[in-house]
Amino acid sequence: NAFHDLLTGLANRSFFLECLDQAHSHTKRQPDYTFAVLFLDLDRFKLINDSLGHTAGDQLLTTVARRLEACLRPTDRAARLGGDEFTVLLEDIHSLSGAVHVAERIQAQLKSPFFVNGQEIFTSASIGIALSTTDYDQPEELLRDADTAMYRAKALGKARYAIFDPEMHTQAVELLQLETELCQAIAKQELQVHYQPIVCLATGQITGFEALVRWQHPNRGLLYPADFLPTAAETSLGLTIDRWVLAQACSQIQAWQVHFPHTPPLSISINLSSLQFGQPDLIEYIDQVLQETGLAAESLKLELTETALLENSVVITSTLSKLRDLKIQLSVDDFGTGYSSLGRLQNFAIDVLKIDRSFVSRMDRESSTPASAPIVETIVTLAHNLGLAIVAEGVETAAQLTQLQQLNCEYGQGFFFARALDSMAAEMLMTSVSQGQTPWQLPTLIQTN
Ligand code: C2E
Ligand code: CA
Ligand code: CA
């Protein structure tokens, strides 16, 4: 028991480190002896654990351990370090390609479905590879570097392997610094919510805003989500940020609804990560925010990407029906970039489709291949048949706007109207609208019938 992980029967951390130590001494004595360490982390394990329960999580880990063993030679050693982290020591391999080969074999093994609690679930793993050929003083450094490479594999989109190179170490240190700074950013009030108007294309009226998070970094200036959300998503910070944005934006829109009365009242659209949707207390949290801010549930729209929706359909279906009961609306973000069919989307209680910017931006370019205008037209028609409203993202030109109007697309959002604005600028915009000034000129529609 002192050497083994009780759940899976694989080696435990201390035994693994001992084996690593021996392999390391071996290389010191016999320099042409090479070994490799694989660091393996399951993708989305937390989601499975949180939604299906710990017993199911344990079953999954045990099955993964068996499949892992099936990929190894008798001389190799697999271990579970804890949680969903596994390591493999590959003794006496002759080249990097030997280690890569094993990583690929493991990934292929994990591809077939797992049956847990009578349910079929899919998982994948991100794998980092470190080779003993780098000059290491301490065997633990190999483990650290394989771990770093594993993080790279995750960042590159998961379900893949990455091979360690020293540049990764430098970047890992920078990443750690970003994470530390981000941790304090909320407390130091460096995060901000910016608001991008969503406009009714027939009238030019602002119907609501999308909340987009920004970080006013003390040295690096204004940072955009792409600069820090991926890092945040690696830790619980992602969840914290999303919840902070939700509370902040709900309270802001409630205040604007009072100042700038509209029929229907201004709505607020909030982006939520798929991990957030898997949180068991999400509904409770949203309900609490609505009560504290006094915002009507009908004014809140949650945005979820289509990939996130389909990836976790088991978990999400129950969350969605609870949201529906509360009368909160749901938008599918970046629509058209995933692989879903509208037919499958029908299974979810969805209210709005947001057509991805990549289609809208190519609409007015005749030379673009493939031509995107017919794609947009198809999405609009199908969405209308399903009773869904459409928001076109990334409207930048009057020509795009005209085309969207002709297709009867209801709403638009994009730089043609406004960028995401801080609270003050958004207020100035609404003030000028309420004083009868039109901030943007809608193109005059040529009647075609
Ligand atoms: P998104 O949800 O697709 O948001 C729209 C993005 O497109 C925003 O980028 C917006 O500034 C940009 N955009 C809007 N109109 C135009 C246009 O006409 N042209 C171009 N080129 N871009 C336009 P941003 O603010 O950098 O946000 C990027 C992504 O980060 C968002 O994509 C969203 O997925 C994510 N995000 C932003 N805030 C949050 C948040 O609070 N929580 C979560 N989970 N994700 C967030
Ligand atoms: Ca969005
Ligand atoms: Ca989007």
mmCIF file of N, CA, C and O in Angstrom, residues 3 13 33 81 155 158 166-167 226 228-229 272-273 281 296 301 307 316 318 365 368 376 378-379 391 393 438:
data_model
loop_
_atom_site.group_PDB
_atom_site.id
_atom_site.type_symbol
_atom_site.label_atom_id
_atom_site.label_comp_id
_atom_site.label_asym_id
_atom_site.label_seq_id
_atom_site.Cartn_x
_atom_site.Cartn_y
_atom_site.Cartn_z
ATOM 1 N N PHE A 3 3.269 1.739 -1.731
ATOM 2 C CA PHE A 3 3.758 1.985 -3.080
ATOM 3 C C PHE A 3 2.658 2.211 -4.097
ATOM 4 O O PHE A 3 2.907 2.576 -5.215
ATOM 5 N N ARG A 13 2.694 8.307 -6.179
ATOM 6 C CA ARG A 13 3.700 9.327 -6.478
ATOM 7 C C ARG A 13 5.081 8.959 -5.940
ATOM 8 O O ARG A 13 6.076 9.031 -6.660
ATOM 9 N N TYR A 33 21.851 5.459 -22.376
ATOM 10 C CA TYR A 33 20.562 4.944 -21.913
ATOM 11 C C TYR A 33 19.562 6.111 -21.835
ATOM 12 O O TYR A 33 19.821 7.124 -21.183
ATOM 13 N N LEU A 81 -0.736 10.137 -9.927
ATOM 14 C CA LEU A 81 -0.175 11.079 -8.954
ATOM 15 C C LEU A 81 -1.249 11.592 -8.021
ATOM 16 O O LEU A 81 -0.973 12.044 -6.914
ATOM 17 N N ALA A 155 -3.311 23.751 -23.787
ATOM 18 C CA ALA A 155 -3.501 25.082 -24.359
ATOM 19 C C ALA A 155 -3.679 25.002 -25.873
ATOM 20 O O ALA A 155 -4.346 25.837 -26.474
ATOM 21 N N LYS A 158 -6.202 20.574 -26.237
ATOM 22 C CA LYS A 158 -6.466 19.290 -25.560
ATOM 23 C C LYS A 158 -6.432 18.097 -26.513
ATOM 24 O O LYS A 158 -6.269 18.268 -27.721
ATOM 25 N N PRO A 166 12.861 23.728 -23.763
ATOM 26 C CA PRO A 166 13.171 24.672 -22.684
ATOM 27 C C PRO A 166 12.413 25.997 -22.767
ATOM 28 O O PRO A 166 12.125 26.613 -21.741
ATOM 29 N N GLU A 167 12.064 26.412 -23.975
ATOM 30 C CA GLU A 167 11.295 27.644 -24.160
ATOM 31 C C GLU A 167 9.970 27.578 -23.386
ATOM 32 O O GLU A 167 9.479 28.574 -22.857
ATOM 33 N N ALA A 226 -8.790 37.487 -24.771
ATOM 34 C CA ALA A 226 -7.849 36.515 -25.330
ATOM 35 C C ALA A 226 -6.501 36.545 -24.598
ATOM 36 O O ALA A 226 -5.767 35.558 -24.597
ATOM 37 N N PHE A 228 -6.051 36.922 -21.327
ATOM 38 C CA PHE A 228 -6.020 36.365 -19.973
ATOM 39 C C PHE A 228 -7.074 35.301 -19.675
ATOM 40 O O PHE A 228 -6.893 34.506 -18.762
ATOM 41 N N LEU A 229 -8.163 35.244 -20.450
ATOM 42 C CA LEU A 229 -9.176 34.229 -20.121
ATOM 43 C C LEU A 229 -8.676 32.785 -20.287
ATOM 44 O O LEU A 229 -9.006 31.935 -19.469
ATOM 45 N N LEU A 272 -20.819 32.761 -20.813
ATOM 46 C CA LEU A 272 -20.450 31.815 -19.761
ATOM 47 C C LEU A 272 -19.662 30.668 -20.384
ATOM 48 O O LEU A 272 -20.003 30.175 -21.455
ATOM 49 N N SER A 273 -18.616 30.257 -19.690
ATOM 50 C CA SER A 273 -17.822 29.136 -20.191
ATOM 51 C C SER A 273 -18.601 27.843 -19.987
ATOM 52 O O SER A 273 -19.536 27.791 -19.187
ATOM 53 N N ASP A 281 -24.105 24.799 -8.655
ATOM 54 C CA ASP A 281 -24.767 25.922 -7.977
ATOM 55 C C ASP A 281 -24.980 27.127 -8.893
ATOM 56 O O ASP A 281 -25.270 28.222 -8.423
ATOM 57 N N ALA A 296 -35.019 41.837 -13.813
ATOM 58 C CA ALA A 296 -35.985 40.802 -14.199
ATOM 59 C C ALA A 296 -35.266 39.713 -14.992
ATOM 60 O O ALA A 296 -34.416 40.015 -15.834
ATOM 61 N N LYS A 301 -29.728 37.351 -20.826
ATOM 62 C CA LYS A 301 -29.472 36.343 -21.852
ATOM 63 C C LYS A 301 -28.106 35.737 -21.587
ATOM 64 O O LYS A 301 -27.132 36.474 -21.420
ATOM 65 N N THR A 307 -20.226 24.546 -29.454
ATOM 66 C CA THR A 307 -19.352 23.425 -29.096
ATOM 67 C C THR A 307 -19.554 23.061 -27.627
ATOM 68 O O THR A 307 -19.696 21.887 -27.283
ATOM 69 N N ILE A 316 -25.741 19.746 -19.441
ATOM 70 C CA ILE A 316 -26.321 21.039 -19.731
ATOM 71 C C ILE A 316 -27.840 20.990 -19.867
ATOM 72 O O ILE A 316 -28.524 21.918 -19.486
ATOM 73 N N SER A 318 -30.148 19.632 -18.173
ATOM 74 C CA SER A 318 -30.913 19.901 -16.946
ATOM 75 C C SER A 318 -30.756 21.363 -16.520
ATOM 76 O O SER A 318 -31.707 22.000 -16.082
ATOM 77 N N ARG A 365 -18.166 40.565 -49.600
ATOM 78 C CA ARG A 365 -17.031 40.348 -50.506
ATOM 79 C C ARG A 365 -17.420 39.288 -51.506
ATOM 80 O O ARG A 365 -17.495 38.107 -51.190
ATOM 81 N N SER A 368 -15.222 36.247 -52.086
ATOM 82 C CA SER A 368 -14.857 35.340 -50.999
ATOM 83 C C SER A 368 -15.294 33.905 -51.303
ATOM 84 O O SER A 368 -16.359 33.648 -51.842
ATOM 85 N N VAL A 376 -25.312 32.635 -44.513
ATOM 86 C CA VAL A 376 -26.046 33.485 -43.579
ATOM 87 C C VAL A 376 -27.540 33.381 -43.852
ATOM 88 O O VAL A 376 -28.350 33.215 -42.939
ATOM 89 N N THR A 378 -29.201 30.940 -45.174
ATOM 90 C CA THR A 378 -29.703 29.640 -44.719
ATOM 91 C C THR A 378 -29.898 29.617 -43.204
ATOM 92 O O THR A 378 -30.918 29.146 -42.699
ATOM 93 N N ILE A 379 -28.914 30.146 -42.490
ATOM 94 C CA ILE A 379 -29.020 30.150 -41.020
ATOM 95 C C ILE A 379 -30.232 30.975 -40.587
ATOM 96 O O ILE A 379 -31.016 30.552 -39.732
ATOM 97 N N VAL A 391 -28.996 37.175 -34.123
ATOM 98 C CA VAL A 391 -28.118 38.336 -33.976
ATOM 99 C C VAL A 391 -26.925 38.103 -34.899
ATOM 100 O O VAL A 391 -26.284 37.051 -34.824
ATOM 101 N N GLU A 393 -23.214 38.882 -35.677
ATOM 102 C CA GLU A 393 -22.053 39.425 -34.972
ATOM 103 C C GLU A 393 -21.094 40.069 -35.965
ATOM 104 O O GLU A 393 -21.035 39.664 -37.125
ATOM 105 N N THR A 438 -29.232 60.380 -33.751
ATOM 106 C CA THR A 438 -28.992 59.015 -34.218
ATOM 107 C C THR A 438 -27.489 58.814 -34.365
ATOM 108 O O THR A 438 -26.851 59.467 -35.182
#
